[in-house]
mmCIF file of C-alpha atoms in Angstrom:
data_model
loop_
_atom_site.group_PDB
_atom_site.id
_atom_site.type_symbol
_atom_site.label_atom_id
_atom_site.label_comp_id
_atom_site.label_asym_id
_atom_site.label_seq_id
_atom_site.Cartn_x
_atom_site.Cartn_y
_atom_site.Cartn_z
ATOM 1 C CA MET T 4 -51.296 45.786 189.998
ATOM 2 C CA SER T 5 -53.092 46.469 193.414
ATOM 3 C CA LYS T 6 -54.851 42.650 193.887
ATOM 4 C CA VAL T 7 -58.840 43.685 194.886
ATOM 5 C CA THR T 8 -60.769 41.998 197.584
ATOM 6 C CA ILE T 9 -64.111 42.368 199.264
ATOM 7 C CA ASP T 10 -65.203 42.461 202.591
ATOM 8 C CA PRO T 11 -66.279 39.421 204.351
ATOM 9 C CA PHE T 12 -69.853 41.546 204.710
ATOM 10 C CA PHE T 13 -70.138 41.651 201.314
ATOM 11 C CA ARG T 14 -68.164 38.415 200.496
ATOM 12 C CA ARG T 15 -70.816 36.447 203.241
ATOM 13 C CA LEU T 16 -74.386 39.084 201.528
ATOM 14 C CA LEU T 17 -73.044 37.140 198.303
ATOM 15 C CA ILE T 18 -72.871 33.557 199.708
ATOM 16 C CA LEU T 19 -76.348 33.984 201.322
ATOM 17 C CA ALA T 20 -77.614 35.621 198.307
ATOM 18 C CA ALA T 21 -77.015 32.854 196.589
ATOM 19 C CA LEU T 22 -77.843 29.655 197.813
ATOM 20 C CA CYS T 23 -81.657 31.030 199.036
ATOM 21 C CA LEU T 24 -81.670 31.759 194.561
ATOM 22 C CA PHE T 25 -80.232 27.997 194.276
ATOM 23 C CA LEU T 26 -83.250 27.256 196.769
ATOM 24 C CA TYR T 27 -85.551 28.271 195.240
ATOM 25 C CA ALA T 28 -84.802 27.017 192.090
ATOM 26 C CA LEU T 29 -85.554 23.850 193.451
ATOM 27 C CA PHE T 30 -88.378 24.579 194.852
ATOM 28 C CA LEU T 31 -89.566 26.351 191.535
ATOM 29 C CA MET T 32 -88.239 22.640 190.221
ATOM 30 C CA LYS T 33 -89.858 20.303 192.402
ATOM 31 C CA SER T 34 -91.912 18.537 189.781
ATOM 32 C CA VAL T 35 -88.885 17.366 188.083
ATOM 33 C CA ILE T 36 -87.228 16.695 190.970
ATOM 34 C CA ALA T 37 -89.662 14.465 192.933
ATOM 35 C CA PRO T 38 -89.762 11.904 190.019
ATOM 36 C CA PHE T 39 -84.945 11.670 191.281
ATOM 37 C CA ALA T 40 -85.369 11.672 194.473
ATOM 38 C CA ALA T 41 -88.138 9.108 195.164
ATOM 39 C CA SER T 42 -85.600 7.499 192.437
ATOM 40 C CA PHE T 43 -83.136 7.639 194.796
ATOM 41 C CA ILE T 44 -84.480 6.551 197.400
ATOM 42 C CA LEU T 45 -85.835 3.463 195.923
ATOM 43 C CA ALA T 46 -82.602 2.393 194.407
ATOM 44 C CA TYR T 47 -80.897 3.178 198.015
ATOM 45 C CA PHE T 48 -83.183 0.650 199.638
ATOM 46 C CA LEU T 49 -82.624 -1.704 196.640
ATOM 47 C CA ASN T 50 -78.353 -1.634 196.820
ATOM 48 C CA PRO T 51 -77.093 -4.046 199.285
ATOM 49 C CA LEU T 52 -79.610 -6.435 198.206
ATOM 50 C CA VAL T 53 -78.302 -5.471 194.293
ATOM 51 C CA VAL T 54 -74.888 -5.797 196.091
ATOM 52 C CA ARG T 55 -75.484 -9.375 197.927
ATOM 53 C CA LEU T 56 -75.974 -10.428 194.659
ATOM 54 C CA SER T 57 -73.428 -9.073 191.993
ATOM 55 C CA LYS T 58 -71.341 -11.689 194.005
ATOM 56 C CA LEU T 59 -73.046 -14.353 191.756
ATOM 57 C CA MET T 60 -73.417 -12.187 188.959
ATOM 58 C CA PRO T 61 -72.095 -8.908 187.318
ATOM 59 C CA ARG T 62 -74.017 -5.919 188.453
ATOM 60 C CA ILE T 63 -75.685 -5.506 185.426
ATOM 61 C CA GLY T 64 -77.633 -9.093 185.509
ATOM 62 C CA ALA T 65 -78.738 -8.476 189.202
ATOM 63 C CA ILE T 66 -80.174 -5.339 188.745
ATOM 64 C CA LEU T 67 -81.922 -6.981 186.532
ATOM 65 C CA THR T 68 -83.184 -9.912 188.387
ATOM 66 C CA VAL T 69 -84.711 -8.487 190.738
ATOM 67 C CA TYR T 70 -86.048 -5.887 188.020
ATOM 68 C CA ILE T 71 -87.373 -9.164 186.947
ATOM 69 C CA SER T 72 -88.238 -10.686 190.116
ATOM 70 C CA SER T 73 -89.722 -7.815 191.977
ATOM 71 C CA LEU T 74 -92.666 -7.644 188.786
ATOM 72 C CA LEU T 75 -93.542 -11.167 189.333
ATOM 73 C CA PHE T 76 -93.823 -11.565 192.977
ATOM 74 C CA ILE T 77 -96.250 -8.143 192.010
ATOM 75 C CA ILE T 78 -97.444 -9.857 189.874
ATOM 76 C CA ALA T 79 -98.352 -12.835 192.459
ATOM 77 C CA LEU T 80 -99.665 -11.159 194.621
ATOM 78 C CA PHE T 81 -102.297 -9.058 192.418
ATOM 79 C CA VAL T 82 -103.399 -12.204 191.385
ATOM 80 C CA TRP T 83 -103.731 -13.699 194.353
ATOM 81 C CA LEU T 84 -105.231 -11.039 196.285
ATOM 82 C CA ALA T 85 -106.787 -8.623 193.323
ATOM 83 C CA PRO T 86 -110.473 -11.213 192.743
ATOM 84 C CA LYS T 87 -110.185 -10.597 197.385
ATOM 85 C CA LEU T 88 -109.344 -7.258 196.882
ATOM 86 C CA TRP T 89 -112.556 -7.023 194.483
ATOM 87 C CA GLU T 90 -115.411 -8.729 196.263
ATOM 88 C CA GLN T 91 -114.506 -6.826 199.473
ATOM 89 C CA MET T 92 -115.169 -3.562 198.327
ATOM 90 C CA LEU T 93 -118.372 -5.631 196.126
ATOM 91 C CA LEU T 94 -119.198 -6.013 200.024
ATOM 92 C CA LEU T 95 -118.246 -2.449 201.066
ATOM 93 C CA TRP T 96 -120.484 -1.184 198.373
ATOM 94 C CA GLN T 97 -123.560 -3.512 199.259
ATOM 95 C CA SER T 98 -123.391 -2.525 203.135
ATOM 96 C CA LEU T 99 -124.315 1.229 202.396
ATOM 97 C CA PRO T 100 -128.151 0.801 201.774
ATOM 98 C CA ALA T 101 -127.770 -0.698 205.396
ATOM 99 C CA GLY T 102 -125.925 1.065 206.809
ATOM 100 C CA VAL T 103 -128.174 4.273 205.862
ATOM 101 C CA ALA T 104 -130.688 2.376 206.943
ATOM 102 C CA TRP T 105 -128.416 1.594 210.120
ATOM 103 C CA TYR T 106 -128.628 4.883 210.572
ATOM 104 C CA ASN T 107 -132.099 5.890 210.019
ATOM 105 C CA ASN T 108 -133.385 2.939 212.146
ATOM 106 C CA VAL T 109 -131.556 3.010 214.657
ATOM 107 C CA ALA T 110 -128.123 5.150 214.767
ATOM 108 C CA GLY T 111 -130.953 8.354 213.696
ATOM 109 C CA PRO T 112 -133.097 7.525 216.356
ATOM 110 C CA TRP T 113 -130.681 6.891 219.643
ATOM 111 C CA LEU T 114 -129.438 10.701 219.013
ATOM 112 C CA SER T 115 -132.099 12.416 218.681
ATOM 113 C CA GLN T 116 -133.542 11.028 221.461
ATOM 114 C CA HIS T 117 -130.129 11.601 224.106
ATOM 115 C CA THR T 118 -129.449 15.231 222.560
ATOM 116 C CA GLY T 119 -133.100 16.470 222.200
ATOM 117 C CA ASN T 120 -132.314 17.260 218.532
ATOM 118 C CA GLU T 121 -134.163 16.178 215.863
ATOM 119 C CA LEU T 122 -131.585 14.246 213.054
ATOM 120 C CA PHE T 123 -132.183 14.578 209.464
ATOM 121 C CA ALA T 124 -132.753 11.330 207.181
ATOM 122 C CA LEU T 125 -130.626 9.715 205.473
ATOM 123 C CA ASP T 126 -131.945 9.222 202.042
ATOM 124 C CA THR T 127 -129.334 7.695 198.402
ATOM 125 C CA ASP T 128 -131.127 9.026 196.180
ATOM 126 C CA ILE T 129 -130.525 12.331 197.978
ATOM 127 C CA LEU T 130 -126.991 11.153 197.924
ATOM 128 C CA SER T 131 -126.150 10.165 194.924
ATOM 129 C CA ASN T 132 -128.234 13.828 193.351
ATOM 130 C CA THR T 133 -125.565 15.159 195.770
ATOM 131 C CA ILE T 134 -122.899 13.972 194.291
ATOM 132 C CA ILE T 135 -123.741 14.539 191.571
ATOM 133 C CA SER T 136 -124.853 18.310 191.709
ATOM 134 C CA TYR T 137 -121.548 18.382 192.897
ATOM 135 C CA LEU T 138 -119.218 17.100 190.653
ATOM 136 C CA GLN T 139 -121.556 19.399 187.633
ATOM 137 C CA GLU T 140 -120.427 22.302 190.159
ATOM 138 C CA ASN T 141 -116.760 22.074 189.965
ATOM 139 C CA TYR T 142 -116.368 19.823 186.981
ATOM 140 C CA GLN T 143 -118.176 21.475 184.182
ATOM 141 C CA PHE T 144 -119.851 18.794 183.557
ATOM 142 C CA ALA T 145 -122.826 21.204 182.030
ATOM 143 C CA ASP T 146 -121.523 21.081 178.933
ATOM 144 C CA ALA T 147 -119.863 19.837 175.801
ATOM 145 C CA GLN T 148 -117.153 22.093 176.697
ATOM 146 C CA GLY T 149 -116.402 21.950 179.875
ATOM 147 C CA PHE T 150 -116.662 18.452 180.005
ATOM 148 C CA LEU T 151 -113.999 18.189 177.370
ATOM 149 C CA LYS T 152 -111.683 20.647 179.239
ATOM 150 C CA THR T 153 -111.826 17.692 181.842
ATOM 151 C CA ALA T 154 -111.503 14.933 180.127
ATOM 152 C CA LEU T 155 -108.751 16.398 177.908
ATOM 153 C CA ALA T 156 -107.225 18.092 181.777
ATOM 154 C CA SER T 157 -108.109 14.034 183.147
ATOM 155 C CA GLY T 158 -105.434 12.520 179.744
ATOM 156 C CA MET T 159 -102.936 14.630 181.166
ATOM 157 C CA SER T 160 -103.054 14.081 184.322
ATOM 158 C CA PHE T 161 -102.858 10.873 183.869
ATOM 159 C CA ALA T 162 -100.628 10.852 181.190
ATOM 160 C CA ASN T 163 -98.230 12.581 183.623
ATOM 161 C CA GLY T 164 -98.970 9.942 186.183
ATOM 162 C CA PHE T 165 -98.386 7.462 183.891
ATOM 163 C CA GLY T 166 -94.826 8.608 183.209
ATOM 164 C CA LEU T 167 -93.385 8.599 186.058
ATOM 165 C CA VAL T 168 -94.276 5.808 186.689
ATOM 166 C CA VAL T 169 -92.239 4.201 183.801
ATOM 167 C CA MET T 170 -89.091 7.093 184.895
ATOM 168 C CA VAL T 171 -89.354 6.217 187.928
ATOM 169 C CA PRO T 172 -88.530 2.337 187.066
ATOM 170 C CA ILE T 173 -85.145 4.171 184.554
ATOM 171 C CA LEU T 174 -83.963 6.317 186.973
ATOM 172 C CA ILE T 175 -83.656 3.291 190.261
ATOM 173 C CA PHE T 176 -81.259 1.782 186.855
ATOM 174 C CA TYR T 177 -78.492 4.674 186.303
ATOM 175 C CA PHE T 178 -78.779 5.405 190.025
ATOM 176 C CA LEU T 179 -77.958 1.774 190.822
ATOM 177 C CA ILE T 180 -75.355 1.668 188.400
ATOM 178 C CA GLY T 181 -73.357 4.057 189.042
ATOM 179 C CA TRP T 182 -74.052 3.337 192.727
ATOM 180 C CA GLN T 183 -70.549 2.770 193.717
ATOM 181 C CA ALA T 184 -69.397 4.992 191.273
ATOM 182 C CA ARG T 185 -71.104 8.270 192.727
ATOM 183 C CA LEU T 186 -70.496 7.470 196.586
ATOM 184 C CA ASP T 187 -66.725 7.482 195.712
ATOM 185 C CA THR T 188 -66.498 10.808 193.885
ATOM 186 C CA TRP T 189 -69.598 12.192 196.844
ATOM 187 C CA LYS T 190 -66.563 10.787 199.242
ATOM 188 C CA ASN T 191 -62.755 12.613 197.570
ATOM 189 C CA ALA T 192 -64.469 16.142 197.749
ATOM 190 C CA VAL T 193 -65.532 15.579 201.476
ATOM 191 C CA PRO T 194 -62.413 18.284 202.781
ATOM 192 C CA GLN T 195 -59.724 15.350 203.694
ATOM 193 C CA ALA T 196 -59.211 16.793 207.226
ATOM 194 C CA TYR T 197 -63.126 15.360 208.348
ATOM 195 C CA THR T 198 -63.215 12.110 206.003
ATOM 196 C CA HIS T 199 -63.409 9.317 208.413
ATOM 197 C CA THR T 200 -65.823 11.415 210.520
ATOM 198 C CA VAL T 201 -68.214 12.098 207.763
ATOM 199 C CA CYS T 202 -67.741 8.555 206.580
ATOM 200 C CA GLN T 203 -68.343 7.134 210.262
ATOM 201 C CA ILE T 204 -71.724 9.837 210.174
ATOM 202 C CA ALA T 205 -72.745 7.716 206.168
ATOM 203 C CA LYS T 206 -72.379 4.709 207.573
ATOM 204 C CA ASP T 207 -74.064 5.188 211.243
ATOM 205 C CA CYS T 208 -76.772 6.820 209.252
ATOM 206 C CA ASP T 209 -76.951 3.858 206.523
ATOM 207 C CA GLU T 210 -78.262 1.416 209.687
ATOM 208 C CA ALA T 211 -80.168 2.900 211.537
ATOM 209 C CA LEU T 212 -82.255 3.524 208.096
ATOM 210 C CA MET T 213 -81.525 0.134 206.798
ATOM 211 C CA SER T 214 -83.060 -1.648 210.245
ATOM 212 C CA PHE T 215 -86.275 0.476 210.741
ATOM 213 C CA ALA T 216 -86.819 0.273 206.248
ATOM 214 C CA LYS T 217 -86.907 -4.013 207.447
ATOM 215 C CA GLY T 218 -88.276 -4.338 210.699
ATOM 216 C CA GLN T 219 -91.432 -1.927 209.402
ATOM 217 C CA LEU T 220 -91.628 -3.992 206.206
ATOM 218 C CA LEU T 221 -91.691 -6.340 208.868
ATOM 219 C CA VAL T 222 -94.161 -5.638 210.947
ATOM 220 C CA MET T 223 -96.842 -4.213 208.694
ATOM 221 C CA LEU T 224 -96.838 -7.776 207.109
ATOM 222 C CA LEU T 225 -96.979 -9.918 210.355
ATOM 223 C CA LEU T 226 -99.650 -6.883 211.775
ATOM 224 C CA GLY T 227 -101.595 -7.154 208.476
ATOM 225 C CA ALA T 228 -102.082 -10.989 208.508
ATOM 226 C CA ILE T 229 -102.357 -10.327 212.055
ATOM 227 C CA TYR T 230 -105.632 -8.481 211.874
ATOM 228 C CA ALA T 231 -106.943 -10.193 208.815
ATOM 229 C CA ILE T 232 -106.965 -13.625 209.936
ATOM 230 C CA GLN T 233 -108.730 -12.416 212.796
ATOM 231 C CA LEU T 234 -111.550 -10.393 211.817
ATOM 232 C CA GLU T 235 -112.024 -13.541 208.720
ATOM 233 C CA LEU T 236 -111.741 -15.986 211.999
ATOM 234 C CA ILE T 237 -114.959 -13.607 213.651
ATOM 235 C CA GLY T 238 -116.537 -13.390 210.524
ATOM 236 C CA LEU T 239 -116.503 -9.621 209.161
ATOM 237 C CA LYS T 240 -117.287 -9.530 205.408
ATOM 238 C CA LEU T 241 -114.043 -6.327 204.670
ATOM 239 C CA GLY T 242 -112.153 -8.187 207.375
ATOM 240 C CA LEU T 243 -109.394 -8.982 204.923
ATOM 241 C CA ILE T 244 -109.909 -5.668 202.923
ATOM 242 C CA ILE T 245 -109.260 -3.551 207.085
ATOM 243 C CA GLY T 246 -106.955 -5.836 208.476
ATOM 244 C CA ILE T 247 -104.615 -5.316 205.421
ATOM 245 C CA SER T 248 -105.249 -1.065 204.504
ATOM 246 C CA ALA T 249 -104.779 -0.882 209.036
ATOM 247 C CA GLY T 250 -101.036 -3.291 209.026
ATOM 248 C CA ILE T 251 -100.253 -0.862 205.512
ATOM 249 C CA ALA T 252 -101.152 2.003 208.056
ATOM 250 C CA SER T 253 -98.562 0.584 210.927
ATOM 251 C CA PHE T 254 -96.049 2.625 208.160
ATOM 252 C CA VAL T 255 -97.316 4.662 210.517
ATOM 253 C CA PRO T 256 -96.609 4.953 213.809
ATOM 254 C CA TYR T 257 -100.669 5.008 216.156
ATOM 255 C CA LEU T 258 -102.382 5.274 212.588
ATOM 256 C CA GLY T 259 -102.893 1.532 211.714
ATOM 257 C CA PHE T 260 -104.876 0.829 214.589
ATOM 258 C CA GLY T 261 -106.846 4.208 214.989
ATOM 259 C CA LEU T 262 -108.059 3.474 212.038
ATOM 260 C CA GLY T 263 -108.272 -0.158 210.956
ATOM 261 C CA ILE T 264 -110.551 -0.112 214.985
ATOM 262 C CA ILE T 265 -112.965 2.274 213.911
ATOM 263 C CA ALA T 266 -113.661 0.952 209.987
ATOM 264 C CA ALA T 267 -113.654 -2.344 211.279
ATOM 265 C CA LEU T 268 -116.213 -1.660 214.396
ATOM 266 C CA LEU T 269 -118.076 0.693 212.378
ATOM 267 C CA ALA T 270 -117.961 -2.602 209.541
ATOM 268 C CA GLY T 271 -118.955 -5.310 212.308
ATOM 269 C CA VAL T 272 -122.993 -2.123 213.333
ATOM 270 C CA PHE T 273 -123.831 -2.643 209.868
ATOM 271 C CA GLN T 274 -123.228 -6.741 209.724
ATOM 272 C CA PHE T 275 -123.819 -7.727 213.114
ATOM 273 C CA GLY T 276 -126.348 -4.894 214.653
ATOM 274 C CA LEU T 277 -124.928 -3.940 218.487
ATOM 275 C CA ASP T 278 -123.908 -6.963 219.147
ATOM 276 C CA TRP T 279 -120.996 -6.423 222.076
ATOM 277 C CA LEU T 280 -120.022 -9.640 221.456
ATOM 278 C CA TYR T 281 -119.080 -9.024 218.452
ATOM 279 C CA LEU T 282 -117.922 -6.106 218.531
ATOM 280 C CA GLY T 283 -116.617 -6.651 221.765
ATOM 281 C CA LEU T 284 -114.278 -9.883 219.468
ATOM 282 C CA ILE T 285 -113.322 -7.118 216.670
ATOM 283 C CA PHE T 286 -112.347 -4.682 220.021
ATOM 284 C CA GLY T 287 -110.182 -7.167 220.703
ATOM 285 C CA ALA T 288 -108.503 -8.559 218.457
ATOM 286 C CA PHE T 289 -107.160 -5.327 216.826
ATOM 287 C CA MET T 290 -106.323 -5.044 220.967
ATOM 288 C CA VAL T 291 -104.205 -8.228 220.143
ATOM 289 C CA GLY T 292 -102.633 -6.685 217.411
ATOM 290 C CA GLN T 293 -101.415 -3.973 219.628
ATOM 291 C CA VAL T 294 -99.921 -6.520 222.271
ATOM 292 C CA ILE T 295 -98.298 -8.109 219.717
ATOM 293 C CA GLU T 296 -97.207 -5.236 217.203
ATOM 294 C CA SER T 297 -95.478 -3.588 220.332
ATOM 295 C CA TYR T 298 -93.882 -6.510 223.189
ATOM 296 C CA VAL T 299 -93.288 -9.253 220.941
ATOM 297 C CA LEU T 300 -92.402 -7.328 216.280
ATOM 298 C CA GLN T 301 -91.175 -4.116 217.210
ATOM 299 C CA PRO T 302 -88.700 -4.920 219.944
ATOM 300 C CA PHE T 303 -87.627 -8.650 217.874
ATOM 301 C CA LEU T 304 -87.631 -7.077 214.588
ATOM 302 C CA LEU T 305 -87.302 -3.384 214.927
ATOM 303 C CA GLY T 306 -85.013 -3.351 218.688
ATOM 304 C CA ASN T 307 -83.498 -0.592 219.920
ATOM 305 C CA LYS T 308 -81.950 0.590 217.034
ATOM 306 C CA ILE T 309 -83.778 3.536 216.703
ATOM 307 C CA GLY T 310 -83.902 4.511 220.395
ATOM 308 C CA LEU T 311 -86.835 6.983 220.728
ATOM 309 C CA SER T 312 -88.417 6.873 223.142
ATOM 310 C CA PRO T 313 -92.204 6.660 222.743
ATOM 311 C CA LEU T 314 -93.244 9.875 223.712
ATOM 312 C CA TRP T 315 -90.239 11.326 220.504
ATOM 313 C CA VAL T 316 -92.195 9.099 218.491
ATOM 314 C CA ILE T 317 -95.388 10.777 219.450
ATOM 315 C CA PHE T 318 -93.411 14.094 219.173
ATOM 316 C CA SER T 319 -91.805 13.186 215.873
ATOM 317 C CA VAL T 320 -94.939 12.345 213.926
ATOM 318 C CA LEU T 321 -97.466 14.998 215.512
ATOM 319 C CA ALA T 322 -94.480 17.556 214.565
ATOM 320 C CA GLY T 323 -94.190 15.776 210.926
ATOM 321 C CA ALA T 324 -97.957 16.344 210.111
ATOM 322 C CA SER T 325 -97.955 19.377 210.989
ATOM 323 C CA LEU T 326 -94.057 20.481 209.275
ATOM 324 C CA PHE T 327 -95.191 18.758 206.498
ATOM 325 C CA GLY T 328 -98.268 16.943 206.815
ATOM 326 C CA PHE T 329 -99.247 13.253 205.412
ATOM 327 C CA VAL T 330 -95.805 13.641 204.258
ATOM 328 C CA GLY T 331 -93.765 14.441 207.309
ATOM 329 C CA MET T 332 -95.671 11.621 208.775
ATOM 330 C CA LEU T 333 -94.170 9.289 207.018
ATOM 331 C CA ILE T 334 -90.596 10.056 206.443
ATOM 332 C CA ALA T 335 -90.835 11.425 210.655
ATOM 333 C CA LEU T 336 -88.989 8.202 212.554
ATOM 334 C CA PRO T 337 -86.527 7.506 209.573
ATOM 335 C CA VAL T 338 -85.296 11.399 209.837
ATOM 336 C CA SER T 339 -86.073 11.541 213.139
ATOM 337 C CA ALA T 340 -83.105 7.975 213.093
ATOM 338 C CA VAL T 341 -80.744 10.290 211.347
ATOM 339 C CA LEU T 342 -81.257 13.111 213.183
ATOM 340 C CA LYS T 343 -80.324 10.638 216.552
ATOM 341 C CA VAL T 344 -77.272 9.494 214.903
ATOM 342 C CA LEU T 345 -76.494 12.714 214.237
ATOM 343 C CA PHE T 346 -76.818 14.366 217.302
ATOM 344 C CA GLU T 347 -74.356 11.621 219.337
ATOM 345 C CA HIS T 348 -72.235 12.192 217.019
ATOM 346 C CA ALA T 349 -72.335 15.722 217.862
ATOM 347 C CA TYR T 350 -73.040 15.884 221.767
ATOM 348 C CA GLN T 351 -69.764 13.139 221.901
ATOM 349 C CA ALA T 352 -67.569 15.861 219.914
ATOM 350 C CA TYR T 353 -68.857 18.064 223.130
ATOM 351 C CA GLN T 354 -67.085 15.644 225.282
ATOM 352 C CA ASN T 355 -63.878 15.296 223.418
ATOM 353 C CA SER T 356 -63.780 19.310 222.952
ATOM 354 C CA SER T 357 -61.901 21.887 225.705
ATOM 355 C CA TYR T 358 -64.622 23.862 226.253
ATOM 356 C CA TYR T 359 -66.229 21.250 228.218
ATOM 357 C CA GLN T 360 -62.681 19.553 230.077
ATOM 358 C CA ASN T 361 -62.198 23.155 231.685
ATOM 359 C CA LYS T 362 -59.661 23.583 229.331
ATOM 360 C CA TRP T 363 -60.527 26.632 228.580
ATOM 361 C CA GLN T 364 -62.846 28.939 229.085
ATOM 362 C CA LEU T 365 -65.477 32.873 227.825
#
């Protein structure tokens, strides 16, 4: 019997078609894959803590300890923080009429005088009617049937979201239970000639990601505390919520500082008016926070684990935002850290190659 052979061109074409079909299937299942991907990422960051605790107890006990400790911490944080945040939200809501009055009496006339354009005055009743009209036009609240459809759709969305919230901890548990066995399976799937190189690259990527995650979390917590304490000492009523939000948003470089200082200055204008002393103190508080972040928190907590210059940091964030929106901004720096590790290994392989060492020529 003659052996059937496939032309190399058609073999590559079939492989490419199968790969495209597989990627398209993944795209269609993105809503299903998303909770698995999120659970895997969370399990990845929780696994080192589980490994340390598993030295003192069985692994399943370590996982349950991490779960219970995380739940207690979230409950304690919520009990302590929720009343303060609720008070700040009430202050924000109560300050809206004052903000509208400030615009009508101060900002609007000043802008009209210096721009030559007559600006319309704001009215809280008009704003309320505009919001209601928008809801009626876009969500069909005018009839009972439309309201019922919207309520059912919202209920289904809430149920799906609640289901995901319940599903993610379960998926994390199963990922953590079989973590080492899964790693061994992936390691055994690598060709033996490349096992050492692949494991070294994975180890370097793991160290870079873990160092970045731990350092960035501490930077966010400390920076949020620094902003909040300074704004509270200045007397800004919304200082706590603005400071905490700026600290959380600092996960994206320069986003926390930019949003925080704008929100704080606007809140300061509503509360103190054009009092340059208070506005200067608010501006100075964020400048102090930025200096501490740049020269104390970032070098000592993050160090040179990522090793990206400020230009590459800005480029990474803008590129991530351009490609994937807000999610791209969040993952820009971790992805850049991994790409830097891969580039260093590729450059080292290039330097060790025969072409670089002039042992052969094109």
